Coordinates of C-alpha atoms in Angstrom, one line a residue:
Chain A
M453 CA 0.0 0.0 0.0
E454 CA 2.9 2.3 0.7
W455 CA 3.9 2.7 -2.9
L456 CA 0.4 3.4 -4.0
V457 CA 0.0 6.3 -1.4
S458 CA 3.4 7.7 -2.2
A459 CA 2.6 7.6 -5.9
C460 CA -0.6 9.5 -5.2
F461 CA 1.2 12.1 -3.2
G462 CA 3.9 12.5 -5.9
V463 CA 1.4 12.7 -8.8
M464 CA -0.7 15.3 -7.0
I465 CA 2.4 17.5 -6.2
A466 CA 3.6 17.2 -9.7
C467 CA 0.3 18.2 -11.2
G468 CA 0.0 21.0 -8.6
V469 CA 3.5 22.4 -9.5
Y470 CA 2.7 22.1 -13.2
L471 CA -0.6 24.0 -12.8
V472 CA 1.0 26.7 -10.6
L473 CA 3.6 27.3 -13.3
R474 CA 0.9 27.9 -15.9
A475 CA 0.8 31.5 -14.6
R476 CA -2.9 32.1 -15.3
T477 CA -5.0 32.6 -12.2
F478 CA -7.5 29.7 -12.7
P479 CA -4.9 27.0 -13.2
V480 CA -2.7 28.5 -10.5
I481 CA -5.6 28.2 -8.0
L482 CA -6.3 24.6 -9.1
G483 CA -2.6 23.9 -8.6
L484 CA -2.5 25.4 -5.2
T485 CA -5.6 23.4 -4.2
L486 CA -4.0 20.2 -5.5
M487 CA -0.8 20.9 -3.6
G488 CA -2.8 21.6 -0.5
Y489 CA -4.6 18.3 -0.8
A490 CA -1.4 16.5 -1.4
V491 CA 0.1 18.1 1.7
N492 CA -2.9 17.2 3.8
L493 CA -2.6 13.6 2.6
F494 CA 1.1 13.7 3.6
L495 CA 0.3 15.0 7.1
F496 CA -2.2 12.2 7.5
L497 CA 0.5 9.7 6.6
T498 CA 2.9 11.0 9.2
G499 CA 0.9 8.8 11.7
R500 CA 2.0 5.8 9.6
L501 CA -0.3 3.6 7.5
T502 CA -2.1 1.2 9.8
T503 CA -5.4 -0.6 9.8
N504 CA -7.7 -2.1 12.4
L505 CA -6.2 -0.2 15.3
P506 CA -8.3 1.4 18.1
D507 CA -8.5 5.2 18.0
I508 CA -8.6 5.5 21.8
I509 CA -5.9 4.3 24.2
S510 CA -7.4 1.4 26.1
G511 CA -5.9 -0.9 28.8
N512 CA -5.6 -4.1 26.8
Q513 CA -4.3 -2.6 23.6
T514 CA -0.6 -1.8 23.2
R515 CA -0.9 -0.1 19.8
Y516 CA -3.4 2.6 18.7
A517 CA -3.9 5.0 15.8
D518 CA -1.9 8.2 16.2
P519 CA -4.5 10.9 16.9
L520 CA -2.2 13.9 16.4
P521 CA -1.9 13.8 12.6
Q522 CA -5.7 13.8 12.4
A523 CA -5.8 17.0 14.5
L524 CA -3.0 18.5 12.4
V525 CA -4.7 17.7 9.1
L526 CA -8.0 19.2 10.3
T527 CA -6.2 22.4 11.2
A528 CA -4.4 22.4 7.9
I529 CA -7.6 21.8 5.9
V530 CA -9.4 24.7 7.6
I531 CA -6.5 27.1 7.0
G532 CA -6.0 25.9 3.5
F533 CA -9.7 26.4 2.7
A534 CA -9.6 30.0 4.0
M535 CA -6.5 30.7 1.9
I536 CA -8.0 29.3 -1.3
A537 CA -11.2 31.3 -0.7
F538 CA -9.1 34.4 -0.3
V539 CA -7.0 33.8 -3.4
V540 CA -10.2 33.2 -5.5
V541 CA -11.6 36.5 -4.5
L542 CA -8.2 38.2 -5.1
S543 CA -8.0 36.7 -8.6
L544 CA -11.5 37.9 -9.4
R545 CA -10.6 41.3 -8.3
A546 CA -7.4 41.2 -10.3
L547 CA -9.3 40.1 -13.4
G548 CA -11.7 43.1 -12.9
E549 CA -8.9 45.6 -12.3
L550 CA -6.2 44.5 -14.6
D551 CA -8.3 43.1 -17.3
T552 CA -6.2 39.9 -17.6
D553 CA -6.0 36.6 -15.8
H554 CA -2.2 36.5 -16.1
V555 CA -0.6 36.5 -12.6
D556 CA 1.8 39.2 -13.6
G557 CA -1.1 41.5 -14.4
Q558 CA -0.2 42.0 -18.0
Q559 CA -0.5 39.9 -21.1
E560 CA 2.6 38.1 -22.4
K561 CA 4.0 39.7 -25.5
P562 CA 3.3 37.4 -28.5
P563 CA 6.4 35.8 -29.9
S564 CA 7.8 37.8 -32.8
Chain B
M521 CA 4.0 30.5 39.8
I522 CA 2.7 30.9 36.2
N523 CA 3.2 34.3 34.6
H524 CA -0.1 34.9 32.8
L525 CA 1.2 38.1 31.4
I526 CA 2.9 36.1 28.7
V527 CA -0.3 35.4 26.7
G528 CA -1.4 39.1 27.1
P529 CA 0.2 40.3 23.9
L530 CA -1.8 37.5 22.1
L531 CA -5.1 37.7 23.8
L532 CA -5.5 41.5 23.7
P533 CA -5.1 42.0 20.0
L534 CA -7.3 39.0 19.4
L535 CA -10.1 40.4 21.6
V536 CA -9.8 44.0 20.3
G537 CA -9.6 42.8 16.7
T538 CA -12.8 40.7 17.2
V539 CA -14.6 43.7 18.8
I540 CA -13.6 45.9 15.9
V541 CA -14.7 43.4 13.3
L542 CA -18.2 43.4 14.9
N543 CA -18.3 47.2 15.0
T544 CA -16.8 48.3 11.6
N545 CA -19.7 50.7 11.1
Q546 CA -18.9 52.7 14.2
P547 CA -17.4 56.2 13.6
I548 CA -13.7 55.8 12.7
A549 CA -12.6 57.9 15.7
R550 CA -13.8 55.2 18.0
L551 CA -12.0 52.4 16.1
R552 CA -8.8 54.5 16.2
I553 CA -9.0 55.0 19.9
L554 CA -9.7 51.3 20.4
G555 CA -6.8 50.2 18.1
L556 CA -4.4 52.7 19.6
S557 CA -5.2 51.8 23.2
S558 CA -4.8 48.2 22.4
C559 CA -1.3 48.8 20.8
L560 CA -0.4 51.0 23.8
A561 CA -1.4 48.2 26.3
V562 CA 0.5 45.6 24.3
L563 CA 3.5 47.9 24.4
V564 CA 3.2 48.2 28.2
M565 CA 2.9 44.5 28.6
A566 CA 5.9 43.9 26.3
G567 CA 7.9 46.4 28.3
I568 CA 7.1 44.5 31.5
L569 CA 7.9 41.2 29.9
L570 CA 11.2 42.6 28.6
F571 CA 12.1 43.8 32.0
Q572 CA 11.2 40.5 33.6
S573 CA 13.2 38.5 31.0
A574 CA 16.2 40.7 31.4
Q575 CA 16.2 39.8 35.1
G576 CA 15.3 36.2 35.2
P577 CA 15.4 32.9 33.4
I578 CA 13.5 31.7 30.4
Q579 CA 9.8 31.4 31.2
S580 CA 7.4 29.0 29.6
Y581 CA 3.6 29.2 29.7
V582 CA 1.6 26.0 29.2
L583 CA -1.7 26.6 27.6
G584 CA -4.5 24.6 29.3
D585 CA -2.0 23.2 31.8
W586 CA -1.4 20.1 29.6
P587 CA 1.7 18.1 30.5
T588 CA 4.6 19.7 28.5
P589 CA 5.5 17.8 25.5
F590 CA 1.8 17.3 24.6
G591 CA 0.3 20.7 25.2
I592 CA 1.2 23.8 23.4
V593 CA 3.7 26.1 25.2
M594 CA 4.5 29.7 24.8
V595 CA 8.1 30.5 25.6
L596 CA 9.5 33.9 26.6
D597 CA 13.2 34.3 26.5
R598 CA 15.2 37.5 26.1
L599 CA 15.2 37.5 22.4
S600 CA 11.5 36.9 22.0
A601 CA 10.8 39.6 24.7
M602 CA 12.9 42.0 22.7
M603 CA 11.1 41.2 19.5
L604 CA 7.7 41.6 21.2
F605 CA 8.8 45.0 22.4
I606 CA 10.1 46.2 19.0
T607 CA 6.9 45.0 17.3
A608 CA 4.6 46.7 19.9
L609 CA 6.6 50.0 19.6
L610 CA 6.5 49.9 15.8
A611 CA 2.8 48.9 15.7
L612 CA 1.9 51.8 17.9
L613 CA 3.7 54.4 15.8
C614 CA 2.5 52.9 12.5
L615 CA -1.1 53.0 13.7
A616 CA -0.6 56.5 14.9
Y617 CA 0.6 57.4 11.4
A618 CA -2.3 55.5 9.7
A619 CA -4.8 57.2 12.0
R620 CA -4.0 60.5 10.1
G621 CA -5.9 59.3 7.1
T622 CA -4.6 56.0 5.6
D623 CA -7.1 54.0 7.6
R624 CA -10.1 55.7 5.9
Q625 CA -9.2 53.9 2.6
G626 CA -10.9 50.7 3.6
K627 CA -13.3 49.4 6.2
N628 CA -11.3 46.7 7.9
F629 CA -7.9 48.3 8.4
H630 CA -8.0 48.5 12.2
A631 CA -9.3 44.9 12.6
L632 CA -6.6 43.5 10.2
F633 CA -4.0 45.5 12.0
Q634 CA -4.8 43.9 15.4
F635 CA -4.8 40.4 13.8
Q636 CA -1.5 41.2 12.2
L637 CA -0.2 42.0 15.6
L638 CA -1.6 38.8 17.0
G639 CA 0.1 36.7 14.3
I640 CA 3.5 38.4 14.7
N641 CA 3.5 38.2 18.5
G642 CA 2.4 34.6 18.3
A643 CA 5.3 33.7 16.0
F644 CA 7.7 35.2 18.5
L645 CA 6.2 33.5 21.5
T646 CA 5.3 30.0 20.5
G647 CA 7.4 27.0 21.5
D648 CA 5.6 24.5 19.2
I649 CA 6.5 24.2 15.5
F650 CA 2.9 23.4 14.3
N651 CA 1.6 26.3 16.3
L652 CA 4.3 28.4 14.6
F653 CA 2.7 27.4 11.3
V654 CA -0.7 28.5 12.6
F655 CA 0.6 31.9 13.7
F656 CA 2.4 32.3 10.4
E657 CA -0.9 31.8 8.6
I658 CA -2.7 34.3 10.9
M659 CA 0.1 36.8 10.2
L660 CA 0.0 36.2 6.4
L661 CA -3.8 36.3 6.1
S662 CA -3.9 39.7 7.8
S663 CA -0.9 40.9 5.8
Y664 CA -2.7 39.9 2.5
G665 CA -5.5 42.2 3.5
L666 CA -3.2 45.0 4.6
V667 CA -1.0 44.8 1.4
L668 CA -4.2 45.3 -0.7
H669 CA -5.5 48.0 1.7
G670 CA -6.5 51.1 -0.3
G671 CA -6.7 49.2 -3.6
G672 CA -5.2 50.2 -6.9
N673 CA -3.8 48.2 -9.8
R674 CA -0.2 48.1 -8.6
R675 CA -1.2 46.8 -5.2
T676 CA -3.3 44.1 -6.6
R677 CA -0.5 43.0 -9.0
A678 CA 2.1 42.9 -6.2
G679 CA -0.5 41.3 -3.9
M680 CA -1.0 38.4 -6.3
H681 CA 2.6 37.4 -6.3
Y682 CA 2.9 37.8 -2.5
V683 CA -0.2 35.7 -1.8
M684 CA 0.6 32.9 -4.2
L685 CA 4.2 32.6 -3.2
N686 CA 3.3 32.4 0.5
L687 CA 0.6 29.8 -0.2
V688 CA 3.2 27.5 -1.8
G689 CA 5.5 28.3 1.1
S690 CA 2.8 27.2 3.6
S691 CA 2.4 23.8 1.8
I692 CA 6.2 23.3 1.9
F693 CA 6.2 24.3 5.6
L694 CA 3.7 21.5 6.4
V695 CA 5.8 18.9 4.5
G696 CA 8.8 19.8 6.6
V697 CA 6.8 19.7 9.8
G698 CA 5.2 16.4 8.8
I699 CA 8.6 14.8 8.2
L700 CA 9.9 16.0 11.6
Y701 CA 6.8 14.6 13.3
S702 CA 6.8 11.3 11.6
L703 CA 10.4 10.6 12.5
L704 CA 10.7 12.2 15.9
G705 CA 7.1 11.9 17.2
T706 CA 6.8 15.4 18.7
L707 CA 6.1 19.0 17.7
N708 CA 7.3 20.7 20.8
M709 CA 10.5 22.6 19.8
A710 CA 12.4 21.8 22.9
D711 CA 11.3 18.1 22.7
L712 CA 12.3 18.1 19.0
A713 CA 15.8 19.2 20.0
V714 CA 16.2 16.4 22.6
R715 CA 14.9 13.7 20.2
M716 CA 16.9 15.0 17.3
S717 CA 20.1 14.5 19.3
Q718 CA 19.0 10.8 19.9
A719 CA 17.9 10.2 16.3
P720 CA 19.4 7.1 14.7
A721 CA 21.8 7.6 11.8
E722 CA 19.5 5.9 9.3
N723 CA 17.1 8.8 9.6
A724 CA 19.9 11.4 9.0
A725 CA 19.0 12.1 5.4
L726 CA 15.3 12.6 6.0
L727 CA 15.8 14.8 9.0
Q728 CA 18.4 17.0 7.3
A729 CA 16.0 17.3 4.3
A730 CA 13.2 18.4 6.7
G731 CA 15.5 21.0 8.2
L732 CA 16.4 22.4 4.8
I733 CA 12.8 22.3 3.6
L734 CA 11.9 24.4 6.6
F735 CA 14.8 26.7 5.8
A736 CA 13.4 27.3 2.4
V737 CA 10.1 28.5 4.0
F738 CA 11.8 30.7 6.5
A739 CA 14.0 32.1 3.8
L740 CA 10.9 33.1 1.9
K741 CA 9.6 34.9 4.9
A742 CA 12.9 36.6 5.6
A743 CA 13.4 37.3 1.8
L744 CA 16.7 35.6 1.2
L745 CA 18.0 35.9 -2.3
P746 CA 16.3 33.5 -4.6
L747 CA 13.1 34.1 -2.7
C748 CA 13.1 37.9 -2.3
F749 CA 11.7 39.1 -5.6
W750 CA 8.2 39.5 -4.2
L751 CA 9.4 42.1 -1.6
P752 CA 10.2 45.3 -3.5
D753 CA 6.8 45.3 -5.2
A754 CA 4.8 44.3 -2.2
Y755 CA 6.5 46.7 0.2
G756 CA 7.0 49.5 -2.4
F757 CA 3.4 49.7 -3.6
T758 CA 1.5 49.2 -0.4
S759 CA 0.5 52.0 1.9
A760 CA 3.3 53.5 4.0
P761 CA 2.2 52.6 7.5
V762 CA 1.7 49.0 6.4
A763 CA 5.1 48.9 4.7
A764 CA 6.6 50.3 7.9
L765 CA 4.9 47.6 10.0
F766 CA 6.1 44.9 7.5
A767 CA 9.7 45.9 8.3
V768 CA 9.3 43.6 11.3
M769 CA 7.7 40.8 9.3
T770 CA 10.9 39.8 7.5
K771 CA 12.5 39.9 11.0
V772 CA 10.1 37.2 12.0
G773 CA 11.8 35.0 9.4
V774 CA 15.2 36.0 10.8
Y775 CA 14.0 35.3 14.4
V776 CA 12.6 31.8 13.4
I777 CA 15.8 30.9 11.6
L778 CA 17.8 31.9 14.6
R779 CA 15.5 30.0 17.0
V780 CA 15.0 26.8 15.0
Y781 CA 18.6 26.3 13.8
C782 CA 20.2 27.2 17.2
L783 CA 17.7 24.9 19.0
I784 CA 16.6 21.9 17.0
F785 CA 19.6 21.8 14.6
S786 CA 22.2 23.1 17.1
E787 CA 25.7 21.7 17.5
F788 CA 24.4 19.1 19.9
A789 CA 21.8 17.8 17.5
G790 CA 23.5 14.6 16.5
V791 CA 22.6 13.7 12.9
G792 CA 21.2 17.2 12.3
A793 CA 24.1 19.1 13.9
N794 CA 25.1 22.5 12.5
L795 CA 22.8 22.0 9.5
L796 CA 22.8 25.6 8.3
S797 CA 26.4 26.6 8.9
A798 CA 27.3 25.7 5.3
W799 CA 24.3 27.5 3.8
L800 CA 23.3 30.6 5.7
L801 CA 26.4 32.7 5.3
P802 CA 26.7 32.5 1.5
A803 CA 23.0 32.9 1.0
A804 CA 22.9 35.9 3.2
L805 CA 25.9 37.5 1.5
I806 CA 24.4 37.1 -2.0
T807 CA 21.2 38.6 -0.6
L808 CA 23.1 41.5 0.7
A809 CA 24.8 42.1 -2.7
A810 CA 21.5 41.8 -4.5
G811 CA 19.7 44.2 -2.1
T812 CA 22.5 46.7 -2.4
A813 CA 22.3 46.5 -6.2
G814 CA 18.6 47.2 -5.9
V815 CA 19.2 50.2 -3.6
A816 CA 21.7 51.6 -6.0
G817 CA 19.6 51.0 -9.1
S818 CA 16.2 52.1 -8.0
R819 CA 14.7 55.4 -9.3
D820 CA 12.1 55.7 -6.5
L821 CA 12.5 56.4 -2.8
R822 CA 9.9 53.8 -1.8
R823 CA 11.6 51.1 -3.8
I824 CA 15.0 52.1 -2.4
T825 CA 13.5 51.6 1.1
A826 CA 12.0 48.3 0.1
Y827 CA 15.5 47.1 -1.1
L828 CA 16.9 48.4 2.2
V829 CA 14.8 45.8 3.9
I830 CA 16.5 43.1 1.9
V831 CA 19.9 44.7 2.7
S832 CA 19.1 44.6 6.4
V833 CA 18.0 41.0 6.3
G834 CA 21.2 40.0 4.4
T835 CA 23.4 41.8 6.9
L836 CA 21.7 40.3 9.9
L837 CA 21.7 36.7 8.5
A838 CA 25.3 37.0 7.3
V839 CA 26.4 37.8 10.9
I840 CA 24.1 35.2 12.4
G841 CA 25.4 32.7 9.8
T842 CA 28.7 32.6 11.7
F843 CA 26.8 31.0 14.6
Q844 CA 29.1 32.5 17.2
R845 CA 27.8 33.8 20.5
E846 CA 29.4 37.3 20.1
A847 CA 28.2 37.7 16.5
I848 CA 24.6 36.8 17.4
A849 CA 24.8 39.3 20.3
A850 CA 25.9 41.9 17.8
A851 CA 23.1 41.0 15.4
I852 CA 20.6 41.4 18.3
V853 CA 22.0 44.9 18.9
Y854 CA 21.6 45.7 15.1
L855 CA 18.1 44.2 14.8
P856 CA 16.1 46.9 16.6
H857 CA 18.0 49.6 14.9
T858 CA 17.6 48.3 11.4
T859 CA 13.9 47.4 11.9
L860 CA 12.9 50.8 13.3
M861 CA 15.0 52.9 11.0
T862 CA 13.8 51.2 7.8
A863 CA 10.2 51.6 9.1
G864 CA 11.0 55.3 9.7
M865 CA 12.3 55.7 6.2
F866 CA 9.1 54.3 4.8
L867 CA 7.1 56.9 6.7
V868 CA 9.5 59.7 5.7
A869 CA 9.2 58.6 2.0
D870 CA 5.5 58.8 2.3
L871 CA 5.6 62.3 3.8
I872 CA 7.8 63.4 1.0
Q873 CA 5.7 61.7 -1.7
R874 CA 2.5 63.4 -0.6
Q875 CA 4.0 66.8 -1.0
R876 CA 5.3 66.1 -4.5
P877 CA 2.1 65.7 -6.5
D878 CA 3.8 65.2 -9.8
A879 CA 6.8 63.0 -9.2
G880 CA 5.7 61.3 -6.0
S881 CA 8.5 59.3 -4.5
G882 CA 10.2 59.0 -7.9
L883 CA 13.7 60.4 -8.3
T884 CA 12.8 63.0 -11.0
P885 CA 12.9 66.8 -10.6
D886 CA 9.7 68.3 -9.3
R887 CA 8.6 71.5 -7.6
P888 CA 10.0 71.8 -4.1
V889 CA 8.1 70.1 -1.2
G890 CA 6.0 72.3 0.9
Q891 CA 8.1 72.0 4.1
P892 CA 11.6 71.4 2.8
T893 CA 13.4 72.1 6.1
L894 CA 11.4 69.7 8.2
L895 CA 11.2 66.9 5.6
G896 CA 14.9 67.4 4.7
L897 CA 16.0 67.0 8.3
L898 CA 13.8 63.9 8.8
F899 CA 15.3 62.4 5.6
L900 CA 18.8 63.3 6.6
A901 CA 18.3 61.6 10.0
A902 CA 16.9 58.5 8.5
A903 CA 19.6 58.3 5.8
V904 CA 22.4 58.8 8.3
A905 CA 21.0 56.2 10.6
I906 CA 20.4 53.6 7.8
A907 CA 23.7 54.1 6.0
G908 CA 25.5 53.7 9.4
L909 CA 27.3 57.0 9.8
P910 CA 28.8 57.9 13.2
P911 CA 26.5 59.9 15.4
L912 CA 23.6 57.5 15.1
S913 CA 23.0 53.9 16.1
G914 CA 23.7 52.3 12.7
F915 CA 27.4 53.0 13.0
F916 CA 27.9 51.5 16.4
A917 CA 25.9 48.4 15.6
K918 CA 27.8 47.8 12.4
V919 CA 31.2 48.3 14.1
M920 CA 30.2 45.8 16.7
M921 CA 29.0 43.3 14.1
L922 CA 32.3 43.6 12.1
M923 CA 34.5 43.3 15.2
T924 CA 32.7 40.2 16.4
V925 CA 33.0 38.3 13.1
K926 CA 36.7 39.2 12.5
D927 CA 38.0 35.8 13.5
N928 CA 35.6 33.9 11.3
A929 CA 36.8 32.3 8.1
G930 CA 34.1 34.3 6.2
A931 CA 35.2 37.6 7.7
P932 CA 36.8 39.1 4.5
W933 CA 33.5 38.5 2.7
I934 CA 31.3 39.9 5.4
W935 CA 33.5 42.9 5.9
G936 CA 33.7 43.6 2.2
M937 CA 30.0 43.2 1.6
V938 CA 28.8 45.1 4.6
L939 CA 31.2 48.0 4.1
G940 CA 30.7 48.1 0.3
G941 CA 27.0 47.8 0.8
G942 CA 27.1 50.7 3.3
L943 CA 29.0 52.9 0.9
L944 CA 26.6 52.2 -2.0
T945 CA 23.6 52.8 0.3
L946 CA 25.1 56.1 1.4
M947 CA 25.6 57.1 -2.3
A948 CA 22.1 56.0 -3.3
L949 CA 20.4 57.9 -0.4
G950 CA 22.6 60.9 -1.0
R951 CA 21.5 61.0 -4.6
A952 CA 17.9 60.5 -3.7
G953 CA 18.1 63.3 -1.2
S954 CA 19.8 65.7 -3.6
V955 CA 17.3 65.0 -6.4
I956 CA 14.3 65.4 -4.1
F957 CA 15.4 68.5 -2.2
W958 CA 17.8 70.3 -4.5
K959 CA 17.1 69.4 -8.1
L960 CA 14.0 71.5 -8.5
L961 CA 12.2 72.4 -11.7
P962 CA 13.1 75.9 -12.9
G963 CA 10.9 78.8 -12.1
D964 CA 9.7 77.2 -8.9
D965 CA 11.6 79.5 -6.6
P966 CA 9.0 81.1 -4.3
E967 CA 10.4 84.6 -5.0
T968 CA 10.4 84.3 -8.8
G969 CA 8.1 81.7 -10.0
P970 CA 4.4 82.1 -10.4
E971 CA 3.9 78.3 -9.9
N972 CA 4.2 78.5 -6.2
T973 CA 0.5 79.2 -6.0
R974 CA -0.2 75.7 -7.3
D975 CA -1.4 73.1 -4.9
S976 CA 1.7 71.3 -3.5
G977 CA 0.0 68.7 -1.3
P978 CA -1.0 68.8 2.3
V979 CA 0.9 70.9 4.9
Y980 CA 1.8 68.7 7.8
A981 CA 0.9 69.4 11.4
L982 CA 3.0 68.1 14.3
A983 CA 0.7 65.0 14.6
D984 CA 1.5 64.0 11.0
L985 CA 5.2 64.2 11.6
F986 CA 5.3 62.7 15.1
P987 CA 5.3 59.0 14.2
A988 CA 8.2 59.3 11.8
A989 CA 10.1 61.6 14.0
A990 CA 9.6 59.3 17.0
L991 CA 10.9 56.3 15.1
L992 CA 14.0 58.2 14.1
A993 CA 14.5 59.6 17.6
I994 CA 14.9 56.0 18.8
S995 CA 18.3 55.9 17.1
P996 CA 20.1 58.3 19.4
L997 CA 18.4 56.5 22.3
L998 CA 19.9 53.2 21.1
V999 CA 23.3 54.9 21.2
L1000 CA 22.7 56.6 24.6
F1001 CA 21.7 53.3 26.2
G1002 CA 24.2 51.3 24.1
G1003 CA 26.0 49.8 27.1
M1004 CA 22.8 48.4 28.6
I1005 CA 21.6 47.1 25.3
T1006 CA 24.9 45.4 24.5
E1007 CA 24.8 43.7 27.9
F1008 CA 21.3 42.6 27.3
A1009 CA 22.2 41.3 23.8
F1010 CA 25.0 39.2 25.2
A1011 CA 22.7 37.7 27.8
A1012 CA 20.1 37.0 25.1
A1013 CA 22.7 35.4 22.8
D1014 CA 23.7 33.1 25.7
H1015 CA 20.2 31.8 25.9
V1016 CA 19.8 31.5 22.1
I1017 CA 23.1 29.8 21.3
N1018 CA 22.9 27.2 24.1
P1019 CA 19.7 25.1 23.7
V1020 CA 20.1 23.6 27.2
H1021 CA 18.5 26.7 28.8
Y1022 CA 15.5 26.6 26.5
I1023 CA 15.0 22.8 26.9
E1024 CA 15.2 22.9 30.7
A1025 CA 12.8 25.9 30.9
V1026 CA 10.2 24.0 28.8
L1027 CA 10.6 20.4 29.7
G1028 CA 12.0 20.6 33.2
P1029 CA 15.5 20.1 34.8
D1030 CA 17.8 17.3 33.5
R1031 CA 15.8 16.8 30.3
S1032 CA 18.7 18.3 28.3
L1033 CA 21.1 15.6 29.5
P1034 CA 20.8 13.5 26.3
L1035 CA 22.1 16.5 24.4
L1036 CA 25.2 16.9 26.5
Y1037 CA 26.0 13.1 26.9
P1038 CA 24.7 11.6 23.6
S1039 CA 26.0 8.1 24.3
G1040 CA 23.3 7.8 27.0
G1041 CA 23.6 5.5 30.0
E1042 CA 26.5 7.1 31.8

C-alpha cells in the first residue's frame, strides 16, 4: 500500500506544480488546491499507514492509531480552505482591475 | 507561579480585533481609539515582559496546563521579549501614522492591524512548531488584507505574487513539519531538540531534508535571495504605515531561523548538527549584494527603502550565519536599529511623496516640497541612521558586528559586503536626497516663480510628523543606552546559542542531559 499512497502524493504534487507554473489565475488556483490536498494527505500519513487499530488508548491494547496527525490535518484543511477562498476573491478582483488573468497582471507579448 | 502576562500580547489584539470586526460601522474615531489603546497596552505588557526576561530565566507558559511535550507552550526568552517590544513599539507608531488618514481607505484596516499584531506576537512566543505554522498563517492572512488596503492596480498585482508565493510556502512548511513529526514523534520545539540528538543515523538524510525544507520556507519569509523578488513590489506599492509595519515581518523570518537552527539543529543535534552553517552565510551575502544593487539601481525612494529591507536581512543573517555567540549578540543589537529605521524611512518617504504631487517618491525633478526644512531634516536623520554614519546607532551596531566576526573564516567577505553595501547605500540615499530636495524644476523659486501658488500637497501638522520623528528619535536613544543594550544582547545570545537553557525551561530540569551526553547510559 505504501507505494500506492506515495505515488498518489507524488502525482498530486507534480500536477500542482505544473498547474501553478501555468501563470494564469485559474490553473494556479487549481494547482495550489491540489498541492494543499497532497500536503494534507502527507500530514495524514505521518501517523503511519495502519489498519484495524483502536483510535482511543485502552488498557488491553498496546498499539493505537496516532490521533495527532488527524488533528493537524484538520487544522491544515481549515487554514487551506480559508487561503484558497481568499485567493479566489483576489483573482476575481485582479481580473476586474487589470483586465487579464495572467498572474503578472499583463499579457505576455506574442512571440515575434 | 505561572506568569499569565505572557499570553497578554496575544489575547488582547485577538479580543480587540474581534470587537472591531463586529463594529466596523462605528465612527472611525472610536475604532482609532480602540486600536491605539490596544497597541499601547501591548507595548506596556511587552515592556514589563522585557524587564522580567532581562532579570530572570526563560519562562514557559503551558496553555490549558497540559503536560509539557503534549500541550502547546509559549516560551518567553530575552530574544522573544525584545522582538515583542520592538513589534509593539513599531505597531503603535505605525497605527498613529495610519490614523492620520490611511485607515479611511478601507473598512477593515483596524481589525486587520490587530490580527496582524496577534500573528507576529504569536510567532515570536510559540514553542511549538505546528503552532508556529498557525501563527504564520494568521500573520500572512492579515498581511494579505493589509497589502491590498487602499486598492489600486499596482497593489493588486504585487499582492497576487505575494499571496501565491506564500501559499506555496505554507504547503512546503507543512511537509517539513510532517517529516519531523513522523520521525521524531513530537512537535514541541524543545522536545524536538532532545529527540533530534538521539535520532538514529539511518534517519539522518530525511531529518536533514526536513530541516532544509523548513529553511526554504523561513528564507521566503525573511526574503533571502532566490526568494526575495516579491518584496520590492509588495513593500514598495502598499500604503506607508503597512510597509513600515512589515519591516518587522521579515525579521520574523530572521528570528525563526535563529530560533530553530540554534535549538533543533544546534551543535548538539546529532545527525542534524550545524545543519545551516554551510548554507546561511553564503545565501545571506548574496542577498546583501542583490539588495545593495537594488538600492543603487532604483529610481524611486519607496523602492529604495524596500530594497533596504533586503539589505538589512542580508546583513543580519550574514552575521548570524557565523553561529558564534558574540556575533549573534551583535546581530541582536543591530536588529532593533535596522527594523525601526527602515520603518521610519518608509514613513518619511510617504511624507515626501504626498508633498510632491507630480513626481511622488520617484527620483525625478519636481517643484519643491511644501516644508523642505522639516522633511529634509527627517530624511537626513533617516539616511544617516540607515547608512551607518557615526552619530547615530547604525554606526555602532555595524562596528560591533564587524568586530565580532573578524576571526571567522568568512570575515573578509562579510567585511567587504557590509562596508561596500554601506557605501553604495550612502551614495544612493545621497543621490535620492539631492534630487528630491535640490534638483528643482526651474521657475519654482518662491520669489520668482508664479507656480508657487499651485497646490503642492498637504501641509503637515505636528501630529503628522510625530510617528516618523519618534521612530527616528529612537536611534540616538539606542546609542545613549548602548551599554545596557549590549549587555542585554550578550545575555540574550547566551540563551539563544545554548539550547540547554531553553529545553530545561520548557521540559524541566535534567531533560537536556541526552544532548550533552549523547551516548546515554552514563
